[in-house]
Coordinates of C-alpha atoms in Angstrom, one line a residue:
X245 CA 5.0 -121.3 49.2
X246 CA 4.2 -118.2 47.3
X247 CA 3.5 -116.0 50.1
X248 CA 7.0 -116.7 51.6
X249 CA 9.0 -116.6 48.7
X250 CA 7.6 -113.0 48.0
X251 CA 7.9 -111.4 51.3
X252 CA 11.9 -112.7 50.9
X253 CA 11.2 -111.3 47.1
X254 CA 10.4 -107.7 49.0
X255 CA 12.5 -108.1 51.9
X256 CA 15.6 -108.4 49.2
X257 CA 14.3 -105.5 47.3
X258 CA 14.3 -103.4 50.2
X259 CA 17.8 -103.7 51.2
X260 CA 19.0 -104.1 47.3
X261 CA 17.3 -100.5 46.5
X262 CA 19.2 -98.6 48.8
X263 CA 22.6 -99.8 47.8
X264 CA 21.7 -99.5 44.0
X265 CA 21.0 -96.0 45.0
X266 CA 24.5 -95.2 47.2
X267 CA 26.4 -97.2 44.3
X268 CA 26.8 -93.9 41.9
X269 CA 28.0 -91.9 44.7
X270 CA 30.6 -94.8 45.9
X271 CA 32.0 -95.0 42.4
X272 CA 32.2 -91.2 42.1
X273 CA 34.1 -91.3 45.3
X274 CA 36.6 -94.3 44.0
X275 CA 37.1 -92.5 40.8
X276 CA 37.9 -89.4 42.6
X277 CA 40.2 -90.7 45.4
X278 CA 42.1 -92.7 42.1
X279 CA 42.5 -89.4 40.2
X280 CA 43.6 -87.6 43.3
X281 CA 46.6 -90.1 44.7
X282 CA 47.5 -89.7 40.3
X283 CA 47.0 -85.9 40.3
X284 CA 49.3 -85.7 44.0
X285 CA 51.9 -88.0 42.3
X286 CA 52.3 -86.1 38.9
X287 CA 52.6 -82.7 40.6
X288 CA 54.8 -83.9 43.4
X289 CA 56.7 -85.4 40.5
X290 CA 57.1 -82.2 38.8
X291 CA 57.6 -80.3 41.8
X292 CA 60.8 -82.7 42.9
X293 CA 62.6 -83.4 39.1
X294 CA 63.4 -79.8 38.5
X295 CA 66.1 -80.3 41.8
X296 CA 67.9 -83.5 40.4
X297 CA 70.5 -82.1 38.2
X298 CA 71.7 -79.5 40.7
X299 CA 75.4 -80.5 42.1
X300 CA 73.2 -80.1 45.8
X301 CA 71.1 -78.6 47.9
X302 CA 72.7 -77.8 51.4
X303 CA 71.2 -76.1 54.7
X304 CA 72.5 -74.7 56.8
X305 CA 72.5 -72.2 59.8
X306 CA 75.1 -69.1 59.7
X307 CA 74.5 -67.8 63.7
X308 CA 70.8 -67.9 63.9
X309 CA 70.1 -67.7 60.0
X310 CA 68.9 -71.1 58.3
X311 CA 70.2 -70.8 54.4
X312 CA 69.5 -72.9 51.5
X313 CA 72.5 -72.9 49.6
X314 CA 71.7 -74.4 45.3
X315 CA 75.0 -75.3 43.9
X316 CA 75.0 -75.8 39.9
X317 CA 76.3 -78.6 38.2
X318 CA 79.1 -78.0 36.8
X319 CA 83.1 -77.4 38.2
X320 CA 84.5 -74.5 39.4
X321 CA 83.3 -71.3 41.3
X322 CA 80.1 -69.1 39.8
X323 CA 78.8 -66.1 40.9
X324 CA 76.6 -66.3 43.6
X325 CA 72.7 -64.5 43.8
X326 CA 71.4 -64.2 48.0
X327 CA 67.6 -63.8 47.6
X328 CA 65.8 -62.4 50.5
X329 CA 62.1 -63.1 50.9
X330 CA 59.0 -60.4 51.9
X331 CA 57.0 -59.8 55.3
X332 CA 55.3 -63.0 56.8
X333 CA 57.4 -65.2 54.1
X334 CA 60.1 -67.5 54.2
X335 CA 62.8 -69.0 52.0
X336 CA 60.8 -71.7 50.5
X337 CA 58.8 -68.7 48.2
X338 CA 62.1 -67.5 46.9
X339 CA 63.0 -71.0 45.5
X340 CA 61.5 -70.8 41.7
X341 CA 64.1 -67.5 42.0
X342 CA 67.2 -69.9 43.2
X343 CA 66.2 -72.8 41.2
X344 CA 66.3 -70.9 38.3
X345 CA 69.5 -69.4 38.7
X346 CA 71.3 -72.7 39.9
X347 CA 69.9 -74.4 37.0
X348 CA 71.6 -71.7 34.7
X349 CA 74.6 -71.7 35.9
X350 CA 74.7 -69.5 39.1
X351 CA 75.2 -70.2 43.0
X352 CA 71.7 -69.6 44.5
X353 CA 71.1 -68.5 48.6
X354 CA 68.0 -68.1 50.1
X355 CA 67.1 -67.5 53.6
X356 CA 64.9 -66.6 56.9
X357 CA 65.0 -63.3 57.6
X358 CA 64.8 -62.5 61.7
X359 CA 61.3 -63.9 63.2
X360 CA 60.7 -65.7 59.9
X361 CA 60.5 -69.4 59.2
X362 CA 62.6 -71.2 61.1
X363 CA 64.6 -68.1 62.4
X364 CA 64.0 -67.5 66.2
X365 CA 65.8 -64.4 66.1
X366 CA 62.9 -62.2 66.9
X367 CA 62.2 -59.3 64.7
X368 CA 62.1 -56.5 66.5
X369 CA 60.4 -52.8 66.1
X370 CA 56.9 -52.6 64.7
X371 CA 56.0 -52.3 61.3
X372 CA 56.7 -48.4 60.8
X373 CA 60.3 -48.8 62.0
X374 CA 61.9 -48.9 58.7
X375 CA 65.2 -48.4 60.2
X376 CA 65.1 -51.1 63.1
X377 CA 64.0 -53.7 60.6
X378 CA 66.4 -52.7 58.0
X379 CA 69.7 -53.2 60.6
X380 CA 68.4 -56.3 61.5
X381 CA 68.1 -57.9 58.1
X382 CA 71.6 -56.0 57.3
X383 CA 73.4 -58.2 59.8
X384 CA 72.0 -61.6 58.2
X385 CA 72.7 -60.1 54.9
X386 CA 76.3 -59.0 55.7
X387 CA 76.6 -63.5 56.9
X388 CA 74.8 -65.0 54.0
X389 CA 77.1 -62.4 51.6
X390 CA 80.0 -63.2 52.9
X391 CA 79.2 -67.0 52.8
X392 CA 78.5 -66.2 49.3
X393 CA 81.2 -64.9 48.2
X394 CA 83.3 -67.6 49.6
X395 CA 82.0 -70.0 48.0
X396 CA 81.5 -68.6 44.6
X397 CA 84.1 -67.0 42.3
X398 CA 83.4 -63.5 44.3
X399 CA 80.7 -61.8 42.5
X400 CA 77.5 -61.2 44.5
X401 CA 74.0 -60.1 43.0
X402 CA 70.8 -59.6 45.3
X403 CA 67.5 -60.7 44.5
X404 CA 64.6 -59.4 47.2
X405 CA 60.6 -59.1 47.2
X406 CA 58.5 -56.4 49.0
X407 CA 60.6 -56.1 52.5
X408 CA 63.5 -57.9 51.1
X409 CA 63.5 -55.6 48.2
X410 CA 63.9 -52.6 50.4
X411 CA 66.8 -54.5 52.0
X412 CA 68.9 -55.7 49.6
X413 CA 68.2 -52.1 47.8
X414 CA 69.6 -50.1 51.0
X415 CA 72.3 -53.3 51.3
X416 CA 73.8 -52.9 47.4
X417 CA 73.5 -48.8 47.7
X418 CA 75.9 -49.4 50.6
X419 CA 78.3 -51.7 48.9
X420 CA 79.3 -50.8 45.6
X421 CA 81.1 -54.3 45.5
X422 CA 77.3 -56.0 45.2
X423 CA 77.3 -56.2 41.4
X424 CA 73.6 -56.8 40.1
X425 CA 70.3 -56.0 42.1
X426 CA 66.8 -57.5 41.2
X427 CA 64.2 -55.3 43.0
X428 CA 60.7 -57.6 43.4
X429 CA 57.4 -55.6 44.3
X430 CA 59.8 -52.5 45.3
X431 CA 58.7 -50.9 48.5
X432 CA 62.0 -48.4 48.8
X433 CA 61.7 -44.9 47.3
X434 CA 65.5 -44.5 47.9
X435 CA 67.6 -45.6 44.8
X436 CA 68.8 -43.1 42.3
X437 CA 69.9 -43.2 38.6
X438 CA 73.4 -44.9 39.8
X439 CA 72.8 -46.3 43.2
X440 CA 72.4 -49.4 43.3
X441 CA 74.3 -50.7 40.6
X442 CA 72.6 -52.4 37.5
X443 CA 69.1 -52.5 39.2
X444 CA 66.3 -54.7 37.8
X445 CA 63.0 -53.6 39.4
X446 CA 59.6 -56.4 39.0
X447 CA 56.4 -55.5 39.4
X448 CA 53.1 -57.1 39.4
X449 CA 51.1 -55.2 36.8
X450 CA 48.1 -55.4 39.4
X451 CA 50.2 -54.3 42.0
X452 CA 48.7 -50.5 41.5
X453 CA 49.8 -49.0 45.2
X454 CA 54.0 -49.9 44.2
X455 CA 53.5 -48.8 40.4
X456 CA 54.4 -45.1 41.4
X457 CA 57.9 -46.5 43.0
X458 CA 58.9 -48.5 40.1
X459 CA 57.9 -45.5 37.7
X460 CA 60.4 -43.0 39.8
X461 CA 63.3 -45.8 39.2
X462 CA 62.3 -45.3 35.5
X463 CA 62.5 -41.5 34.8
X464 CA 65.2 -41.5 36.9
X465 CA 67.0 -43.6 34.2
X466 CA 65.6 -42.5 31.5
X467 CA 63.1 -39.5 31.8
X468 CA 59.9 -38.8 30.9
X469 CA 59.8 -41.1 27.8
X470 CA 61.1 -44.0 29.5
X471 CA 60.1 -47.2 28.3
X472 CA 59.3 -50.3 30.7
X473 CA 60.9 -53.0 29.5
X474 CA 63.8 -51.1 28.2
X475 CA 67.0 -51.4 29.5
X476 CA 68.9 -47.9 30.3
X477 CA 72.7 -47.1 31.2
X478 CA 75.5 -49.7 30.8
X479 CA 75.4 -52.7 33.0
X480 CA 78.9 -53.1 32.1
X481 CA 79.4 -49.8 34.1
X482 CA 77.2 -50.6 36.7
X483 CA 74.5 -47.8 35.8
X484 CA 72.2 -50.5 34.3
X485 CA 68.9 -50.0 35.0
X486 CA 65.3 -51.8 33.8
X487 CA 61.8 -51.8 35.1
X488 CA 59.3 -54.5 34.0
X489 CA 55.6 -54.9 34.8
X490 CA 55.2 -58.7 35.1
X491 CA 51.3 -58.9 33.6
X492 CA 48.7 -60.4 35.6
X493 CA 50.6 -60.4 38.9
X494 CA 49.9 -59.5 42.3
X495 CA 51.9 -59.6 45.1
X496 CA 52.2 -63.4 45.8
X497 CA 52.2 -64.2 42.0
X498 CA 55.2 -62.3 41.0
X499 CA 57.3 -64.7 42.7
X500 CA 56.3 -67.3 40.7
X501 CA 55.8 -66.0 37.1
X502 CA 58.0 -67.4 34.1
X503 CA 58.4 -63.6 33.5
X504 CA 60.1 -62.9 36.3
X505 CA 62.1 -65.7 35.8
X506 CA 63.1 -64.9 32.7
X507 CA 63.9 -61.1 33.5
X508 CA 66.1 -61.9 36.7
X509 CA 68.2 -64.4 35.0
X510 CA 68.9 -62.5 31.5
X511 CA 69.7 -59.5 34.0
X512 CA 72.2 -61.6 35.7
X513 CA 73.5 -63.2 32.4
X514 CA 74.1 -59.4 31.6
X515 CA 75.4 -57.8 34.7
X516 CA 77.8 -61.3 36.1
X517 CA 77.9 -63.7 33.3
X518 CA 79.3 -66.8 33.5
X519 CA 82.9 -67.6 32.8
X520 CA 82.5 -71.0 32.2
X521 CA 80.3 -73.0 30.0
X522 CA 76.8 -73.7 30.7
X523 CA 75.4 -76.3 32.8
X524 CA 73.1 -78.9 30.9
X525 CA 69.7 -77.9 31.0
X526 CA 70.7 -74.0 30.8
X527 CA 67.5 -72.0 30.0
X528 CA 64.9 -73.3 32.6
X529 CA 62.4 -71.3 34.0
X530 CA 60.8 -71.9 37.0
X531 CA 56.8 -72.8 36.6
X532 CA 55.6 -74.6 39.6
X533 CA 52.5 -73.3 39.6
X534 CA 51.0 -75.7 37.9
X535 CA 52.6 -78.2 39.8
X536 CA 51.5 -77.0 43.7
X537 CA 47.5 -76.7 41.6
X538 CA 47.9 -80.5 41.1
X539 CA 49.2 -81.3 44.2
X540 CA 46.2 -79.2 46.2
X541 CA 43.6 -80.7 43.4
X542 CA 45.0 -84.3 44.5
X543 CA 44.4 -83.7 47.6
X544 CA 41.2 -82.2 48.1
X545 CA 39.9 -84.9 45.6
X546 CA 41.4 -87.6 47.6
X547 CA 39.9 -85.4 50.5
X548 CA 36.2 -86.5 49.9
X549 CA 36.8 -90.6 49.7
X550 CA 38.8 -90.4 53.2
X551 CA 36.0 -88.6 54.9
X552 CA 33.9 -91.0 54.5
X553 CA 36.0 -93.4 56.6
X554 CA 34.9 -90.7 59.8
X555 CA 31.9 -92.0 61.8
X556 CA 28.6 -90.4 61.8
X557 CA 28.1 -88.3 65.1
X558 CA 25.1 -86.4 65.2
X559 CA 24.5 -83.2 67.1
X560 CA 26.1 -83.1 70.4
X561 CA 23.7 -82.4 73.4
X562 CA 21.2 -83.0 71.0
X563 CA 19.3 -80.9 67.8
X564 CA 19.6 -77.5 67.8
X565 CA 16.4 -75.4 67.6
X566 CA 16.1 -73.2 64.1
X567 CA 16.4 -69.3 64.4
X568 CA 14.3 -66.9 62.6
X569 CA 15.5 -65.7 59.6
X570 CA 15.8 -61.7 60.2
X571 CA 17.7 -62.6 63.2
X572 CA 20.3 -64.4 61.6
X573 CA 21.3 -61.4 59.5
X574 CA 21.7 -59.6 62.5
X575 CA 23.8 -62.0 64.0
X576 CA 25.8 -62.1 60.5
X577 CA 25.7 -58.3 60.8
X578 CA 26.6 -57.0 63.8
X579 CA 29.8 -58.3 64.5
X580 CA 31.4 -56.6 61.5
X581 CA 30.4 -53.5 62.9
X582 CA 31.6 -53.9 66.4
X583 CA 34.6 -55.8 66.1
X584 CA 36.4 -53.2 64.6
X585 CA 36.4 -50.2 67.1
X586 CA 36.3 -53.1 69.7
X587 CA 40.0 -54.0 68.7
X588 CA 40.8 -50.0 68.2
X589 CA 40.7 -49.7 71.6
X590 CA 42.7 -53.0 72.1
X591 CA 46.9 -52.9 72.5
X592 CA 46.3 -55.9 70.2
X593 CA 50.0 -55.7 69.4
X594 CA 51.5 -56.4 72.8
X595 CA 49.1 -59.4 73.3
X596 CA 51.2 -62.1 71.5
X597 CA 54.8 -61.8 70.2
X598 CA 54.0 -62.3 66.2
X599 CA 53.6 -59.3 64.4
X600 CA 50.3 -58.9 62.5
X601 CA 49.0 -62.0 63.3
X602 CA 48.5 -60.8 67.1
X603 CA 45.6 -58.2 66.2
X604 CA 44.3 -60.7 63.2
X605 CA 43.4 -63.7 66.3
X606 CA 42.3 -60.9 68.7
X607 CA 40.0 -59.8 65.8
X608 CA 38.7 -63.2 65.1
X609 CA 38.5 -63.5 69.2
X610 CA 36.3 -60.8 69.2
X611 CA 34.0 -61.5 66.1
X612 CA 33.4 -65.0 67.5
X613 CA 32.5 -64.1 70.8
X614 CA 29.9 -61.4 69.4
X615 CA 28.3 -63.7 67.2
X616 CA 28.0 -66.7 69.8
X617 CA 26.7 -64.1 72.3
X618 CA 24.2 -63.1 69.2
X619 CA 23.3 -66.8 68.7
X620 CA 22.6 -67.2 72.4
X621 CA 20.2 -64.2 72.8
X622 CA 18.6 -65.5 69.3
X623 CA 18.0 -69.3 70.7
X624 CA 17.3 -68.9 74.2
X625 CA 14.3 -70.5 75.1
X626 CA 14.4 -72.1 71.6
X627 CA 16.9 -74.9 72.8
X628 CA 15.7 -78.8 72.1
X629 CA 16.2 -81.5 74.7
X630 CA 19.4 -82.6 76.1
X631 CA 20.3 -85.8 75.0
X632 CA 22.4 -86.7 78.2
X633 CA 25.0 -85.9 79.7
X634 CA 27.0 -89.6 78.8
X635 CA 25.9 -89.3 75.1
X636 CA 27.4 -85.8 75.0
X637 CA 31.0 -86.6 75.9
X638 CA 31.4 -89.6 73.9
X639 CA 30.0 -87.7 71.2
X640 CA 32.5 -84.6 72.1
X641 CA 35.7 -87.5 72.0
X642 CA 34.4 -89.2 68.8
X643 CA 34.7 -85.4 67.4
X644 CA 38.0 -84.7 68.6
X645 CA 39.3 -87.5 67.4
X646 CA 37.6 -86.9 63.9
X647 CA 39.0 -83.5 64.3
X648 CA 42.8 -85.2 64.4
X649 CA 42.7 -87.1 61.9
X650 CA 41.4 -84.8 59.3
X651 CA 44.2 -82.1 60.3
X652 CA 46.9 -84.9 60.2
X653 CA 45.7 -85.6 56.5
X654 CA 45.8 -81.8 56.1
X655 CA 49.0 -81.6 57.1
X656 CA 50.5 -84.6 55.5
X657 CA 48.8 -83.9 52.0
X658 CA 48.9 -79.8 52.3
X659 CA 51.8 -79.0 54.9
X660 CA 54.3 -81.0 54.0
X661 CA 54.4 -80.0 49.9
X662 CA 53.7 -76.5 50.8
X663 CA 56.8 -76.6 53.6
X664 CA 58.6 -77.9 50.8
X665 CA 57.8 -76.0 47.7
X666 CA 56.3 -72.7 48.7
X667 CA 56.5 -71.8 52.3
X668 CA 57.5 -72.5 55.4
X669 CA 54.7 -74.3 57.4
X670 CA 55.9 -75.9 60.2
X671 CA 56.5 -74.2 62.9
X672 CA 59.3 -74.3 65.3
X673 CA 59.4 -74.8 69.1
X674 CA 59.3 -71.3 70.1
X675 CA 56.3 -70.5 67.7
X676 CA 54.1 -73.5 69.6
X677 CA 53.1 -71.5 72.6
X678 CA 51.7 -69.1 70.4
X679 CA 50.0 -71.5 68.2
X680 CA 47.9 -72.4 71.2
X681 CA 46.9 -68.9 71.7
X682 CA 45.7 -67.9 68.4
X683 CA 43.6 -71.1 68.7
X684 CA 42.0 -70.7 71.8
X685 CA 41.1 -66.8 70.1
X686 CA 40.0 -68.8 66.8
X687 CA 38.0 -71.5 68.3
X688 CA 35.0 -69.4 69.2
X689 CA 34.7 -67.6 66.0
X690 CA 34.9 -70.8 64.2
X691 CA 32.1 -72.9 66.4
X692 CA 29.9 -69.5 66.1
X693 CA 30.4 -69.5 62.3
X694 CA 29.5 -73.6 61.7
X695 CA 26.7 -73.0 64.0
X696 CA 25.5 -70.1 62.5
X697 CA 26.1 -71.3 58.8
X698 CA 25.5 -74.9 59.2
X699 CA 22.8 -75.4 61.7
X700 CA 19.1 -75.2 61.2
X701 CA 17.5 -71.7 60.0
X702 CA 20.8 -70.8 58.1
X703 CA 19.4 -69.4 54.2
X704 CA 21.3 -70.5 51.3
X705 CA 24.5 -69.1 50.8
X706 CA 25.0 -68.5 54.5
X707 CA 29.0 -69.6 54.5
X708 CA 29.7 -67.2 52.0
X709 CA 27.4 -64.3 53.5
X710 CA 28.9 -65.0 56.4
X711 CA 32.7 -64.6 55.0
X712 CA 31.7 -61.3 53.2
X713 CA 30.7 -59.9 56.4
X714 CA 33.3 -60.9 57.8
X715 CA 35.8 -59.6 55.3
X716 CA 33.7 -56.0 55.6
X717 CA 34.5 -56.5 59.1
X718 CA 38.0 -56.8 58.3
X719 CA 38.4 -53.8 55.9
X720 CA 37.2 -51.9 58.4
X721 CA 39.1 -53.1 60.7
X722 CA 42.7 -52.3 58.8
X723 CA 41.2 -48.7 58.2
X724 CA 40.8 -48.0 62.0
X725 CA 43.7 -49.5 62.6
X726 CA 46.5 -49.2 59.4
X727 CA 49.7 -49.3 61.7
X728 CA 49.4 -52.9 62.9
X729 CA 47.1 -54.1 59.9
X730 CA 47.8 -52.8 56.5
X731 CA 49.7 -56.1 55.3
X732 CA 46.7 -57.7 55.6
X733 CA 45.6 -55.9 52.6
X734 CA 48.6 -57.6 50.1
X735 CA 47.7 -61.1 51.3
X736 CA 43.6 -60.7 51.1
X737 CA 43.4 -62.9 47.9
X738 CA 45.3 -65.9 50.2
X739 CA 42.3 -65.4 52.5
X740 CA 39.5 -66.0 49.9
X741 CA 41.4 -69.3 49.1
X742 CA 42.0 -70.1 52.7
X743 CA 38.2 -69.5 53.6
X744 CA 37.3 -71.2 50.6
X745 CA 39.1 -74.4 51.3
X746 CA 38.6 -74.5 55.0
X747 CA 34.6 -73.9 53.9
X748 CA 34.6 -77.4 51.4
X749 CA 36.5 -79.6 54.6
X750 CA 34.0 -77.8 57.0
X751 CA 31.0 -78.9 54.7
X752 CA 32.0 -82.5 53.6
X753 CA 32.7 -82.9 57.7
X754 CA 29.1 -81.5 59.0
X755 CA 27.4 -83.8 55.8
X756 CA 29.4 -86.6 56.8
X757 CA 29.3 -86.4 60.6
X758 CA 26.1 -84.3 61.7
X759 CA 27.9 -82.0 63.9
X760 CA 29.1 -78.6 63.1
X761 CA 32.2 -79.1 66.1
X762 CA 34.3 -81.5 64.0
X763 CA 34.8 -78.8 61.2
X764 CA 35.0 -76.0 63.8
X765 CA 38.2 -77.6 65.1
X766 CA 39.4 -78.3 61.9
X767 CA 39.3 -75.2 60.9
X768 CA 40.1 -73.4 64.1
X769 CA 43.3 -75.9 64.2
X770 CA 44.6 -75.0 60.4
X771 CA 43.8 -71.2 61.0
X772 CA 45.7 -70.6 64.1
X773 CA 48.5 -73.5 62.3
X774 CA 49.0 -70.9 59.1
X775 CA 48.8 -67.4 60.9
X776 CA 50.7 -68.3 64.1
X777 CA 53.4 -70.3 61.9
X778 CA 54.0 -67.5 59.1
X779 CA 53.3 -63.9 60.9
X780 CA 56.9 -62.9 61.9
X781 CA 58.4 -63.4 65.5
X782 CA 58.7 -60.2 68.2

């Protein structure tokens, strides 16, 4: 009876030993997926209270311009502030502005500019037609002003960032009526000591290329000696004028710094201050960032539990053969170097009717397809037997539909708090079409990348090698071709944390499934979803 009763003894062992081992990691993925839902909660908590003592928010659509419209608590009329938004943005990132005003007292208006958001109005011109562009955000200006006044006490300030700030700049120079201007990340070398009245101009201390603009609005002011963070002229007169370096910003974080809060709203309190008393809750400052980190942390760590509910695949048409080493760097290599002049002699621009974004896919297009056709020359001959035609499509659907349902996670966890509280991410019905394109030019960069990053004979580090050629690539790229590209150069931090992310849903999806083409389409998917949803309309 021995002998039995220790061959069960060993039999048990065996199948206990394993699930000891797994048990750490299965906790560690319970404790994560529990701190993630509480870490999405909080911050969508955060994120939402800040609305709730607001009289309302209303949307609407003044001809083909969707508006926000913040009402203050509080009766009777207030001056209204219009806040316009920068190139490849949307209303949503000028909400911390709004909120902050409406909470203090002021009516707040924020809206898409032509080809942005949810505005179909294309936007015509290309990106060195100053002029074009400016008549075209004019005319939604001159609705959404008008609106403003109407419903306010009929006092108008301006708020705009980067493109917007040229606009509502050349708008208040116009109209003398336009009481207050706040100037974000100027890009307009226009304004004078007087004109526009009472002018606020933000900077990002790191923004180095505008610096020189906001200086000139300075000396003109004040001179030489001029101070930033003094404030020059008489605001009662209208010949206000102030010029503050926001610290530690850039481009994108300017818009959401309690600084700039702070400055926009005092120089409003100076320039159109209320007449009636102060709303409850006067003196809040916008500070979401914090929030949105808790909100992408909650998700990512709830992220790693839900992945595990995908099925293992396995590599489709069987295991790929390694490639020697010194030809992976050339595979890694060349494409940065040929890409570039490739889409030089490209009309990139005319290919797809978003500005920007059009050259940035054909880019990708082209990397991908000279690093799979590296890939190819490096394998062939190497290739390991085909598993079968049968096991290679039901592989092929098990990934597509692992594909889905990680992008409809990343778009119900990321997309919809993001389309909410920082930028609009959904894209309309006229902006599908083009969705599909930029995909279909993604796709091949993005298989070529896993396969070259993920797959057998990759070194350590190959996903970021990989990226930092890429971004080489890319650099060179906008210096070859500055006209259609330069923009790319203010939103090159958003790519780090876009490649970054996309990388840790790539990686967790090859681990968990065995197949680089699940993360490929992922990533291909939420690529082509960003660019062809916030690159403005033509």
């Amino acid at each position: 009876m021995s002998a039995p009763r220790n061959q069960r003894l060993a039999a048990a062992k065996q199948v206990a030993e394993p699930a000891l081992r797994r048990w750490p990691a299965r906790l560690a993925r319970t404790l994560a997926g529990l701190a993630g839902l509480a870490a999405l909660g909080v911050g969508l908590w955060l994120l939402i209270t800040p609305r709730a003592p607001l009289a309302g928010i209303e949307r609407l659509t003044l001809g083909t311009t969707p508006v926000t419209v913040y009402r203050p608590a509080g009766a009777g009329p207030a001056p209204a502030v219009v806040i316009a938004h920068g190139f490849a943005a949307s209303r949503q990132i000028m909400e911390p502005f709004a909120l902050t005003l409406a909470r203090n007292g002021y009516l707040a208006l924020t809206f898409d500019a032509p080809g942005h958001g949810q505005n179909n109005a294309p936007l015509r011109g290309d990106l060195a037609d100053r002029e074009g562009r400016y008549r075209q955000l004019r005319t939604a200006l001159d609705a959404v002003v008008a609106h403003a006044r109407a419903q306010g006490d009929g006092r108008v300030g301006l708020v705009g960032h980067s493109m917007g700030s040229e606009a509502v700049a050349r708008y208040a120079m116009e109209r003398p009526e336009i009481a207050a201007t706040v100037a974000v990340s100027l890009v307009y070398e226009g304004t004078t000591a007087t004109r526009p009245a009472n002018l606020l101009v933000l900077t990002g201390a790191l923004e180095g290329g505008l610096r020189p603009l906001a200086e000139a609005v300075l000396v003109a002011a004040a001179g030489p000696e001029g101070v930033p963070g003094e404030t020059y002229g008489d605001p009662a007169a209208g010949t206000g004028r102030r010029v503050v370096f926001v610290p530690g910003a850039e481009h994108i974080r300017v818009l959401f710094h309690r600084v700039s809060m702070a400055e926009a709203l005092g120089w409003f309190q100076a320039t159109m201050p209320l007449t009636a008393a102060p709303p409850p809750g006067a003196g809040f400052l916008d500070n979401r960032l914090p929030a949105l980190g808790l909100v992408y942390t909650g998700a990512v760590l709830l992220y790693w539990p839900l992945v595990h509910l995908v099925q293992p695949i396995g590599p489709l048409g069987g295991q790929a053969a390694p490639f020697p080493r010194r030809g992976w760097w050339a595979v890694a290599l060349v494409p940065a170097l040929l890409a570039p002049p490739l889409l030089r002699l490209i009309p990139a621009g005319d290919l797809l009717p978003i500005r920007v974004g059009g050259p940035l896919a054909l880019f990708f297009g082209l990397y991908g397809l000279l690093t799979a056709t590296g890939l190819a020359l490096l394998t062939w001959g190497r290739r390991a037997a085909w598993s079968g035609l049968a096991v290679w499509r039901r592989g092929i659907l098990m990934a597509v539909a692992a594909a889905l349902l990680v992008v409809g996670y990343v778009l119900l966890s990321f997309g919809v708090p993001t389309h909410m509280f920082a930028l609009n991410y959904f894209p309309p019905p006229p902006r599908w079409p083009v969705f599909l394109a930029v995909f279909a030019a993604m796709l091949p960069y993005f298989l070529a990348d896993e396969r070259l990053t993920r797959g057998a004979g990759a070194p350590r580090g190959a996903y970021a090698l990989t990226k930092g050629a890429f971004f080489g690539g890319l650099i060179l790229a906008i210096v070859l071709n500055p006209r259609e590209l330069f923009f790319l150069v203010l939103i090159a931090p958003l790519f780090v944390v876009y490649f970054a992310f996309y990388g840790l849903l790539s990686g967790l999806l090859y681990r968990r499934t065995g197949t680089i083409v699940v993360g490929a389409l992922v990533n291909a998917v939420l690529f082509a979803w960003i660019v062809a949803t916030t690159f403005p309309l033509t």
